[in-house]
Amino acid sequence: DSLVVRIIALIYLLLTIIYYIRADKNEKYLLISYMIPAFYFNFSMNTIRIGLASMIFMLCAQHANKLKGERKLWIPFISFFFHYSMLFPIFYRWAIMVRWRLKTVFIVVLILLCSVYVIFLNADYFLLKWMDYGNMQSPSESSGVSMVIIISILLAGLALSKMQKQKKIPLIVISAALTILFYCLARYTYGGLRALGLISFVLPII
């Protein structure tokens, strides 16, 4: 329904304005120079559900970055309740920021078990999505090249930044490995393109 689409697009716009009002100098620059040109039209008009979830993820990450302790790692999980695909950006951000200890491994196993349980309860839905992505072929063998270029530019800027090496190196290595993996996958299925899009979305937010 066109009215519903317009209402969701309006909500997305309001959330974007809220993000801008609450943003610091760097976040405003990120929003205006990258997020709006790269994602705004698609998220507000085409993939509106994931767009709404993505904006909520950004707001949660924005709030979490102002907190101290482990609470800053968990707040973005709220966006998962708006779209299941937010699970990837959530874990991607979490894996980069967390301090890996025995307790962390236990938490990861627990979350994975809970995720499997949720998938099991909604098996028909996830199986349908899996079949949809499996049947949707990428437009061409070069599909995803533009996203890889964008991610490479972001990683190059990250490598030259003054971020602490303890955080910078894992971020670059994990991001590069996932980019290569999903680009190879994108040659055969649309799911790889979606994953590359999520990396290009979440990488600057971290």
PDB file of C-alpha atoms in Angstrom:
ATOM      1  CA  ASP A   1       0.000   0.000   0.000  1.00  0.00           C
ATOM      2  CA  SER A   2       1.425   3.387  -1.018  1.00  0.00           C
ATOM      3  CA  LEU A   3       0.157   5.088   2.154  1.00  0.00           C
ATOM      4  CA  VAL A   4       2.028   2.618   4.363  1.00  0.00           C
ATOM      5  CA  VAL A   5       5.200   3.138   2.316  1.00  0.00           C
ATOM      6  CA  ARG A   6       4.903   6.904   2.729  1.00  0.00           C
ATOM      7  CA  ILE A   7       4.332   6.601   6.478  1.00  0.00           C
ATOM      8  CA  ILE A   8       7.400   4.363   6.902  1.00  0.00           C
ATOM      9  CA  ALA A   9       9.440   6.740   4.716  1.00  0.00           C
ATOM     10  CA  LEU A  10       8.325   9.612   6.961  1.00  0.00           C
ATOM     11  CA  ILE A  11       9.343   7.669  10.070  1.00  0.00           C
ATOM     12  CA  TYR A  12      12.714   6.973   8.455  1.00  0.00           C
ATOM     13  CA  LEU A  13      13.145  10.691   7.760  1.00  0.00           C
ATOM     14  CA  LEU A  14      12.257  11.591  11.360  1.00  0.00           C
ATOM     15  CA  LEU A  15      14.749   9.037  12.703  1.00  0.00           C
ATOM     16  CA  THR A  16      17.415  10.478  10.402  1.00  0.00           C
ATOM     17  CA  ILE A  17      16.711  13.966  11.755  1.00  0.00           C
ATOM     18  CA  ILE A  18      16.908  12.667  15.334  1.00  0.00           C
ATOM     19  CA  TYR A  19      20.268  11.045  14.545  1.00  0.00           C
ATOM     20  CA  TYR A  20      21.563  14.316  13.119  1.00  0.00           C
ATOM     21  CA  ILE A  21      20.374  16.355  16.126  1.00  0.00           C
ATOM     22  CA  ARG A  22      22.074  13.972  18.561  1.00  0.00           C
ATOM     23  CA  ALA A  23      25.220  13.560  16.461  1.00  0.00           C
ATOM     24  CA  ASP A  24      28.656  14.948  17.180  1.00  0.00           C
ATOM     25  CA  LYS A  25      30.825  16.537  14.493  1.00  0.00           C
ATOM     26  CA  ASN A  26      32.149  13.239  13.125  1.00  0.00           C
ATOM     27  CA  GLU A  27      28.726  11.577  13.046  1.00  0.00           C
ATOM     28  CA  LYS A  28      27.217  14.529  11.178  1.00  0.00           C
ATOM     29  CA  TYR A  29      30.003  14.334   8.612  1.00  0.00           C
ATOM     30  CA  LEU A  30      29.437  10.575   8.231  1.00  0.00           C
ATOM     31  CA  LEU A  31      25.687  11.019   7.798  1.00  0.00           C
ATOM     32  CA  ILE A  32      25.877  13.817   5.222  1.00  0.00           C
ATOM     33  CA  SER A  33      28.915  12.691   3.221  1.00  0.00           C
ATOM     34  CA  TYR A  34      28.293   8.925   3.111  1.00  0.00           C
ATOM     35  CA  MET A  35      25.128   7.511   4.641  1.00  0.00           C
ATOM     36  CA  ILE A  36      22.568   9.773   2.969  1.00  0.00           C
ATOM     37  CA  PRO A  37      24.102   9.675  -0.554  1.00  0.00           C
ATOM     38  CA  ALA A  38      24.769   5.931  -0.421  1.00  0.00           C
ATOM     39  CA  PHE A  39      21.715   4.541   1.363  1.00  0.00           C
ATOM     40  CA  TYR A  40      18.942   7.090   1.928  1.00  0.00           C
ATOM     41  CA  PHE A  41      16.949   6.669  -1.286  1.00  0.00           C
ATOM     42  CA  ASN A  42      17.136   2.869  -1.266  1.00  0.00           C
ATOM     43  CA  PHE A  43      16.367   2.537   2.443  1.00  0.00           C
ATOM     44  CA  SER A  44      13.479   5.031   2.405  1.00  0.00           C
ATOM     45  CA  MET A  45      11.800   3.902  -0.832  1.00  0.00           C
ATOM     46  CA  ASN A  46      12.764   0.354  -1.816  1.00  0.00           C
ATOM     47  CA  THR A  47      13.991  -1.798   1.076  1.00  0.00           C
ATOM     48  CA  ILE A  48      11.970   0.143   3.638  1.00  0.00           C
ATOM     49  CA  ARG A  49      11.899  -2.493   6.384  1.00  0.00           C
ATOM     50  CA  ILE A  50      15.642  -2.990   6.407  1.00  0.00           C
ATOM     51  CA  GLY A  51      16.018   0.784   6.015  1.00  0.00           C
ATOM     52  CA  LEU A  52      13.998   1.397   9.163  1.00  0.00           C
ATOM     53  CA  ALA A  53      15.966  -1.282  11.027  1.00  0.00           C
ATOM     54  CA  SER A  54      19.251   0.196   9.785  1.00  0.00           C
ATOM     55  CA  MET A  55      18.369   3.659  11.053  1.00  0.00           C
ATOM     56  CA  ILE A  56      17.416   2.203  14.433  1.00  0.00           C
ATOM     57  CA  PHE A  57      20.754   0.357  14.454  1.00  0.00           C
ATOM     58  CA  MET A  58      22.541   3.658  13.807  1.00  0.00           C
ATOM     59  CA  LEU A  59      20.661   5.367  16.626  1.00  0.00           C
ATOM     60  CA  CYS A  60      21.417   2.496  19.003  1.00  0.00           C
ATOM     61  CA  ALA A  61      25.100   2.501  18.029  1.00  0.00           C
ATOM     62  CA  GLN A  62      25.198   6.279  18.440  1.00  0.00           C
ATOM     63  CA  HIS A  63      23.805   6.001  21.967  1.00  0.00           C
ATOM     64  CA  ALA A  64      25.980   2.989  22.816  1.00  0.00           C
ATOM     65  CA  ASN A  65      29.182   4.796  21.823  1.00  0.00           C
ATOM     66  CA  LYS A  66      28.513   7.338  24.562  1.00  0.00           C
ATOM     67  CA  LEU A  67      28.347   4.647  27.234  1.00  0.00           C
ATOM     68  CA  LYS A  68      31.087   2.816  29.089  1.00  0.00           C
ATOM     69  CA  GLY A  69      31.479  -0.853  29.848  1.00  0.00           C
ATOM     70  CA  GLU A  70      29.809  -3.820  28.163  1.00  0.00           C
ATOM     71  CA  ARG A  71      26.436  -2.089  27.865  1.00  0.00           C
ATOM     72  CA  LYS A  72      27.658  -0.361  24.690  1.00  0.00           C
ATOM     73  CA  LEU A  73      27.971  -3.777  23.017  1.00  0.00           C
ATOM     74  CA  TRP A  74      24.399  -4.907  23.590  1.00  0.00           C
ATOM     75  CA  ILE A  75      22.182  -1.906  22.841  1.00  0.00           C
ATOM     76  CA  PRO A  76      22.314  -2.307  19.011  1.00  0.00           C
ATOM     77  CA  PHE A  77      20.623  -5.720  19.433  1.00  0.00           C
ATOM     78  CA  ILE A  78      17.335  -3.779  19.613  1.00  0.00           C
ATOM     79  CA  SER A  79      17.437  -3.310  15.818  1.00  0.00           C
ATOM     80  CA  PHE A  80      17.204  -7.094  15.316  1.00  0.00           C
ATOM     81  CA  PHE A  81      13.537  -6.948  16.346  1.00  0.00           C
ATOM     82  CA  PHE A  82      12.826  -4.736  13.324  1.00  0.00           C
ATOM     83  CA  HIS A  83      14.568  -6.876  10.694  1.00  0.00           C
ATOM     84  CA  TYR A  84      16.379 -10.203  10.966  1.00  0.00           C
ATOM     85  CA  SER A  85      19.186  -9.138   8.591  1.00  0.00           C
ATOM     86  CA  MET A  86      20.429  -6.697  11.266  1.00  0.00           C
ATOM     87  CA  LEU A  87      21.863  -9.728  13.024  1.00  0.00           C
ATOM     88  CA  PHE A  88      24.915  -9.558  10.754  1.00  0.00           C
ATOM     89  CA  PRO A  89      25.822  -5.874  11.446  1.00  0.00           C
ATOM     90  CA  ILE A  90      25.170  -6.453  15.153  1.00  0.00           C
ATOM     91  CA  PHE A  91      27.561  -9.409  15.430  1.00  0.00           C
ATOM     92  CA  TYR A  92      30.050  -7.774  13.072  1.00  0.00           C
ATOM     93  CA  ARG A  93      30.255  -4.698  15.286  1.00  0.00           C
ATOM     94  CA  TRP A  94      30.216  -6.785  18.437  1.00  0.00           C
ATOM     95  CA  ALA A  95      33.036  -9.098  17.257  1.00  0.00           C
ATOM     96  CA  ILE A  96      35.245  -6.086  16.533  1.00  0.00           C
ATOM     97  CA  MET A  97      34.612  -4.267  19.814  1.00  0.00           C
ATOM     98  CA  VAL A  98      34.453  -7.091  22.339  1.00  0.00           C
ATOM     99  CA  ARG A  99      37.390  -8.269  24.440  1.00  0.00           C
ATOM    100  CA  TRP A 100      37.693 -11.964  23.667  1.00  0.00           C
ATOM    101  CA  ARG A 101      37.813 -14.019  26.859  1.00  0.00           C
ATOM    102  CA  LEU A 102      36.388 -17.353  28.039  1.00  0.00           C
ATOM    103  CA  LYS A 103      33.255 -15.521  29.176  1.00  0.00           C
ATOM    104  CA  THR A 104      32.926 -14.027  25.706  1.00  0.00           C
ATOM    105  CA  VAL A 105      33.132 -17.442  24.038  1.00  0.00           C
ATOM    106  CA  PHE A 106      30.411 -18.717  26.382  1.00  0.00           C
ATOM    107  CA  ILE A 107      28.182 -15.760  25.481  1.00  0.00           C
ATOM    108  CA  VAL A 108      28.752 -16.351  21.754  1.00  0.00           C
ATOM    109  CA  VAL A 109      27.784 -20.015  22.089  1.00  0.00           C
ATOM    110  CA  LEU A 110      24.692 -19.040  24.086  1.00  0.00           C
ATOM    111  CA  ILE A 111      23.644 -16.459  21.488  1.00  0.00           C
ATOM    112  CA  LEU A 112      24.194 -18.931  18.651  1.00  0.00           C
ATOM    113  CA  LEU A 113      22.027 -21.507  20.417  1.00  0.00           C
ATOM    114  CA  CYS A 114      19.295 -18.901  20.930  1.00  0.00           C
ATOM    115  CA  SER A 115      19.565 -17.905  17.276  1.00  0.00           C
ATOM    116  CA  VAL A 116      19.227 -21.517  16.165  1.00  0.00           C
ATOM    117  CA  TYR A 117      16.157 -21.858  18.393  1.00  0.00           C
ATOM    118  CA  VAL A 118      14.573 -18.738  16.868  1.00  0.00           C
ATOM    119  CA  ILE A 119      15.317 -20.025  13.353  1.00  0.00           C
ATOM    120  CA  PHE A 120      13.813 -23.388  14.280  1.00  0.00           C
ATOM    121  CA  LEU A 121      10.618 -21.724  15.519  1.00  0.00           C
ATOM    122  CA  ASN A 122      10.379 -19.770  12.258  1.00  0.00           C
ATOM    123  CA  ALA A 123      11.751 -22.497  10.007  1.00  0.00           C
ATOM    124  CA  ASP A 124       9.210 -21.994   7.221  1.00  0.00           C
ATOM    125  CA  TYR A 125       9.992 -18.281   6.913  1.00  0.00           C
ATOM    126  CA  PHE A 126      13.772 -18.695   6.916  1.00  0.00           C
ATOM    127  CA  LEU A 127      13.621 -21.647   4.517  1.00  0.00           C
ATOM    128  CA  LEU A 128      11.546 -19.539   2.119  1.00  0.00           C
ATOM    129  CA  LYS A 129      14.088 -16.698   2.346  1.00  0.00           C
ATOM    130  CA  TRP A 130      16.938 -19.123   1.801  1.00  0.00           C
ATOM    131  CA  MET A 131      15.254 -20.489  -1.321  1.00  0.00           C
ATOM    132  CA  ASP A 132      14.543 -16.956  -2.590  1.00  0.00           C
ATOM    133  CA  TYR A 133      18.179 -15.887  -2.292  1.00  0.00           C
ATOM    134  CA  GLY A 134      19.356 -19.188  -3.718  1.00  0.00           C
ATOM    135  CA  ASN A 135      17.171 -18.739  -6.801  1.00  0.00           C
ATOM    136  CA  MET A 136      18.072 -15.070  -7.312  1.00  0.00           C
ATOM    137  CA  GLN A 137      21.178 -14.903  -9.448  1.00  0.00           C
ATOM    138  CA  SER A 138      23.501 -11.907  -9.479  1.00  0.00           C
ATOM    139  CA  PRO A 139      23.071  -9.667 -12.552  1.00  0.00           C
ATOM    140  CA  SER A 140      26.600 -10.428 -13.819  1.00  0.00           C
ATOM    141  CA  GLU A 141      29.960 -11.856 -12.818  1.00  0.00           C
ATOM    142  CA  SER A 142      31.154  -8.331 -11.997  1.00  0.00           C
ATOM    143  CA  SER A 143      28.288  -7.741  -9.579  1.00  0.00           C
ATOM    144  CA  GLY A 144      29.541  -6.365  -6.301  1.00  0.00           C
ATOM    145  CA  VAL A 145      32.696  -4.756  -7.715  1.00  0.00           C
ATOM    146  CA  SER A 146      31.450  -1.252  -6.887  1.00  0.00           C
ATOM    147  CA  MET A 147      30.748  -2.299  -3.294  1.00  0.00           C
ATOM    148  CA  VAL A 148      34.197  -3.892  -3.003  1.00  0.00           C
ATOM    149  CA  ILE A 149      35.762  -0.637  -4.232  1.00  0.00           C
ATOM    150  CA  ILE A 150      33.775   1.366  -1.654  1.00  0.00           C
ATOM    151  CA  ILE A 151      34.755  -1.009   1.158  1.00  0.00           C
ATOM    152  CA  SER A 152      38.405  -0.909   0.016  1.00  0.00           C
ATOM    153  CA  ILE A 153      38.392   2.895   0.156  1.00  0.00           C
ATOM    154  CA  LEU A 154      36.900   2.775   3.653  1.00  0.00           C
ATOM    155  CA  LEU A 155      39.538   0.261   4.784  1.00  0.00           C
ATOM    156  CA  ALA A 156      42.336   2.353   3.245  1.00  0.00           C
ATOM    157  CA  GLY A 157      41.110   5.385   5.161  1.00  0.00           C
ATOM    158  CA  LEU A 158      40.918   3.260   8.285  1.00  0.00           C
ATOM    159  CA  ALA A 159      44.494   2.038   7.802  1.00  0.00           C
ATOM    160  CA  LEU A 160      45.704   5.649   7.624  1.00  0.00           C
ATOM    161  CA  SER A 161      43.658   6.765  10.612  1.00  0.00           C
ATOM    162  CA  LYS A 162      44.866   7.280  14.162  1.00  0.00           C
ATOM    163  CA  MET A 163      42.687   4.492  15.568  1.00  0.00           C
ATOM    164  CA  GLN A 164      44.417   2.243  18.083  1.00  0.00           C
ATOM    165  CA  LYS A 165      46.175  -0.702  16.433  1.00  0.00           C
ATOM    166  CA  GLN A 166      44.517  -3.173  18.801  1.00  0.00           C
ATOM    167  CA  LYS A 167      41.169  -2.218  17.280  1.00  0.00           C
ATOM    168  CA  LYS A 168      42.307  -1.226  13.788  1.00  0.00           C
ATOM    169  CA  ILE A 169      44.090  -4.440  12.764  1.00  0.00           C
ATOM    170  CA  PRO A 170      41.264  -6.882  13.651  1.00  0.00           C
ATOM    171  CA  LEU A 171      38.748  -4.562  11.984  1.00  0.00           C
ATOM    172  CA  ILE A 172      40.737  -4.443   8.742  1.00  0.00           C
ATOM    173  CA  VAL A 173      41.503  -8.179   8.693  1.00  0.00           C
ATOM    174  CA  ILE A 174      37.952  -9.311   9.477  1.00  0.00           C
ATOM    175  CA  SER A 175      36.403  -6.794   7.076  1.00  0.00           C
ATOM    176  CA  ALA A 176      38.758  -7.721   4.226  1.00  0.00           C
ATOM    177  CA  ALA A 177      38.197 -11.450   4.743  1.00  0.00           C
ATOM    178  CA  LEU A 178      34.406 -11.082   4.801  1.00  0.00           C
ATOM    179  CA  THR A 179      34.498  -8.812   1.741  1.00  0.00           C
ATOM    180  CA  ILE A 180      36.441 -11.395  -0.266  1.00  0.00           C
ATOM    181  CA  LEU A 181      34.138 -14.178   0.911  1.00  0.00           C
ATOM    182  CA  PHE A 182      30.924 -12.339   0.083  1.00  0.00           C
ATOM    183  CA  TYR A 183      32.253 -11.083  -3.249  1.00  0.00           C
ATOM    184  CA  CYS A 184      32.948 -14.666  -4.301  1.00  0.00           C
ATOM    185  CA  LEU A 185      29.451 -15.588  -3.126  1.00  0.00           C
ATOM    186  CA  ALA A 186      27.948 -12.629  -5.025  1.00  0.00           C
ATOM    187  CA  ARG A 187      29.059 -14.144  -8.334  1.00  0.00           C
ATOM    188  CA  TYR A 188      26.525 -16.931  -7.799  1.00  0.00           C
ATOM    189  CA  THR A 189      23.739 -15.542  -5.627  1.00  0.00           C
ATOM    190  CA  TYR A 190      22.101 -12.262  -4.674  1.00  0.00           C
ATOM    191  CA  GLY A 191      22.689 -13.029  -1.003  1.00  0.00           C
ATOM    192  CA  GLY A 192      26.365 -12.146  -1.445  1.00  0.00           C
ATOM    193  CA  LEU A 193      25.418  -8.697  -2.724  1.00  0.00           C
ATOM    194  CA  ARG A 194      23.165  -8.106   0.274  1.00  0.00           C
ATOM    195  CA  ALA A 195      26.001  -9.094   2.609  1.00  0.00           C
ATOM    196  CA  LEU A 196      28.443  -6.727   0.851  1.00  0.00           C
ATOM    197  CA  GLY A 197      25.885  -3.952   1.199  1.00  0.00           C
ATOM    198  CA  LEU A 198      25.619  -4.604   4.927  1.00  0.00           C
ATOM    199  CA  ILE A 199      29.417  -4.448   5.325  1.00  0.00           C
ATOM    200  CA  SER A 200      29.586  -1.127   3.481  1.00  0.00           C
ATOM    201  CA  PHE A 201      26.799   0.121   5.759  1.00  0.00           C
ATOM    202  CA  VAL A 202      28.133  -0.951   9.146  1.00  0.00           C
ATOM    203  CA  LEU A 203      31.893  -0.464   8.624  1.00  0.00           C
ATOM    204  CA  PRO A 204      31.897   3.358   9.021  1.00  0.00           C
ATOM    205  CA  ILE A 205      29.627   3.144  12.068  1.00  0.00           C
ATOM    206  CA  ILE A 206      32.129   1.048  14.016  1.00  0.00           C
TER     207      ILE A 206
END
